[in-house]
Amino acid sequence: MSLDHFRLPAKKLKTIKSFFKPKRGDKSSELLPSTDNVGMPTSSHHEHGTSQQQKNPSYAQPTISSKAKEVAVQRNGGTYERDPGLRRQIYEYPVNQRDERPAFTIEGFSDFKHIGSNKTVSTCSFVQHVGHIKSSHMVAVEACENLRRPSRHIDSVFRKQSKDLIAKNRLRLKVAIETVRVLGLRACPFRGNDESLESTNRGKFIGLMKYVAILNDKIAEVVLGNAPGKAMYTSPKIQKEILHILANKVKDTIRAEIGDANFCILVDEAQDSSVQEQMAIVLRFVDTNGCIRERFFAVRSVEDTTSLTLKREISEALASHGLLVENIRGQGYDGASNMRGAWNGLQALFLRDCPYVYYVHCFAHRLQLALVEAATDEQDVYLFSEKLKVIVKLVGASPKRHSQLKSAAVLEVATKLADGELETGSGANQTRTLKRAADTRWSSHFGSVFSLIRMYNPACIVLQNVMKDGNISKIRGMSKGAYLAIRSFEFVFILHLVGSVMAVTEVLCQAMQKKTQDIVNAMNLVKSTKVLLQELRDKNWVTFFGNVKSFCDEHDIVLPEFSDRYMMGTGRSCQQKDHITIEHHYRVDIFNVVIDFHLLELSNRFTKESMELLVLCSAFSPDENYKAFDIDSLCSLAERFYPDDFTGQEVCVLRSQLQHYKLDIADNPDFGNMTTVAELCQRLAETGKSNAYDLINRLIRLVLTLLVSTASAERVFSCMNIVKTVPRNKMGNEFLGDCMIVHAEREIAEKVSCDSIIDDFASLRPRKVQFS
């Protein structure tokens, strides 16, 4: 960096010159060159040049051109050149004489009396001693402006001091960047309500910088109060700029992971705390290592949820990072009419741009609809679920009842431990509470049923206490009805039945929400769920009823006589349709009917006829030693559903590769004990066989790109509720998107280089400080 970059304005330069100008009558005026005509003294230079000519004839005496004579001034016995461009340059001197430049005297300045009797000092000494008066950076500039000639000594001092200043600037900015990163990763607010110096709570951003400064003295020297007023980097504008750069780095990393591969879009909408409709966009793809990735890419605020508006926003978000609609090979939504509409829905609009953007209704939503339908249409199960909600609400309605529930649970655990019915261990026998069921998450229903089975006795004790000590008669009456219901055999029977059915479907519910789930494994899980439910109906009645009977005996619940006639309604003969026993009622009318209804809904929601693409994909499954592997199905999959990705010739080559693949993989120990296509894709990449079977690898990646569920998009909205809370409901959409992507993709945001953020920050707009 040259010194001309730091040349002072003429007005300030004039003031500095007057500081060094000797006073009238001072003897130094006879020895010091004029500051108005600063140059190399001709007289001393002439004497020096003469002596050098005598020693070395090749040495040329520096001369003053005709133009230089017009600006040269005779003063104090010497001629001084004003313009440095007209002086003889240092490289024109012989190499062994370049350091022997004329010196100047500084006699008469009281600030330099400590130099000694030697009144002649070099330029470097001059700069070092002037440093006692002015800052070293100003001295370097002043010396160059006064001397008007090149000085490598001054330039070296300036460069050294500039590097120190740049290092401090980068350290100050680095502290701000890392503070933004830490708060962004944890979705914490940056600003405080009052950030003035008198405030005791200046917000998390300033508070974190303050504590970092306490732990490190070098940081304390450059941040907060020790930072320049224009470069403290604590303003909201700077915080948002840093966060925006970090968010863009995360998006660039995701874009680099995708590369030229095909991808799938997952879209969902929800309202934030300020009642704005937000649309989340998640991209699903297979990376170079064969791993399935689902990355949150963008969140867009939309005025309405019409299909045209959603498509425009999605296309703009993808185009901003060079992602083409032609590379989309799947789209997944929640099944709303504006999404799945066959004519004007969002999936239909994308199919017009690319005929291979196959729409897959979210498997998790399909399962949710199937289970909810089964629970609401079967009358006995519906009545049970309503009673369960009332019981959970009454038991956990107040802190007092909550404490009674825990106390009763602790007493029960202590009693069973004393009787030897329970074993001690790390994490065992912990006190729990009753869980409430949510309408949008079927897994929460299983948690509610399972918690009541484990906390049955404490729940009954709390209901009895509310019956006696309730504040109002309505609460006491509700508690009595709930207590009578929970102590009935029918309630306990359906409680265990729903728990057994949900235990089978819970595995499928959790698997549908995994990011790495592939479509083939999802289809296999649906199939296995149906098989297990059928076995529960046909073979496990005796085991199930034995568990119910043991539970009733343990909690003193009266069992009906199963051989007696079942009486419907009030028990009058006119209400009895047929002669059935109580056992027939519970086994056939409840047990079998509930399971049959679940099987029917699963079959209707996951039909093979409506998912031909998914059925063909299942031919890649490595489960059971590649039992489902079918060459014809896989060739048909490539030819019919991916004609743009496989030409006619490549389909023929694919069939040949599949034949070699079948013989090679079946006996290869590296490809044994695999159950999912995702594992198969990773193993191909690890062993390098993806290069030998490139067409098979391409088809597998297309199969894995198809989504299973939109659970990742729903997780984004959980992140949004953490970031945009009620106190932060005024945050802008861009700031919201940056906070969400940094928080949601923490794995990538943590690895972004701080130096790259500093470089982007410096180039974002002109800065008053330098970072390089």
PDB file of C-alpha atoms in Angstrom, residues 52 81 84 90 143 154 177 211 221 240 262 275 313 480 502 512 552 567 575-576 616 677 687 701 703 730 742 772:
ATOM      1  CA  GLN A  52      32.100  11.193  -6.008  1.00  0.00           C
ATOM      2  CA  GLU A  81      13.473  21.432  -5.953  1.00  0.00           C
ATOM      3  CA  PRO A  84       9.485  15.514  -6.449  1.00  0.00           C
ATOM      4  CA  ILE A  90      16.873   6.885  -6.284  1.00  0.00           C
ATOM      5  CA  ALA A 143       7.652  13.312   6.984  1.00  0.00           C
ATOM      6  CA  ILE A 154       9.395   5.941   6.535  1.00  0.00           C
ATOM      7  CA  ILE A 177     -19.079 -11.929  13.872  1.00  0.00           C
ATOM      8  CA  TYR A 211     -17.772 -10.966  28.893  1.00  0.00           C
ATOM      9  CA  GLU A 221      -8.268  -3.237  23.914  1.00  0.00           C
ATOM     10  CA  LYS A 240     -28.037  -7.604  10.298  1.00  0.00           C
ATOM     11  CA  ASN A 262     -31.619 -33.312  -9.387  1.00  0.00           C
ATOM     12  CA  VAL A 275     -50.205 -13.186  11.674  1.00  0.00           C
ATOM     13  CA  GLU A 313     -42.230 -17.136  -4.861  1.00  0.00           C
ATOM     14  CA  LYS A 480     -67.012 -37.901  39.483  1.00  0.00           C
ATOM     15  CA  MET A 502     -50.692 -47.224  18.302  1.00  0.00           C
ATOM     16  CA  MET A 512     -42.017 -41.047   8.153  1.00  0.00           C
ATOM     17  CA  CYS A 552     -57.661 -55.077  36.171  1.00  0.00           C
ATOM     18  CA  MET A 567     -77.132 -55.971  27.204  1.00  0.00           C
ATOM     19  CA  GLN A 575     -83.290 -52.939  22.419  1.00  0.00           C
ATOM     20  CA  GLN A 576     -81.444 -56.231  22.001  1.00  0.00           C
ATOM     21  CA  LEU A 616     -41.408 -49.749  -9.302  1.00  0.00           C
ATOM     22  CA  VAL A 677     -31.827 -48.129  -0.696  1.00  0.00           C
ATOM     23  CA  THR A 687     -16.610 -48.827  -2.733  1.00  0.00           C
ATOM     24  CA  ARG A 701     -30.290 -41.244  -6.831  1.00  0.00           C
ATOM     25  CA  VAL A 703     -35.411 -42.840  -6.543  1.00  0.00           C
ATOM     26  CA  LYS A 730     -41.849  -6.736  14.341  1.00  0.00           C
ATOM     27  CA  VAL A 742     -28.666 -19.990  10.550  1.00  0.00           C
ATOM     28  CA  SER A 772      -6.506  -5.865   4.404  1.00  0.00           C
TER      29      SER A 772
END
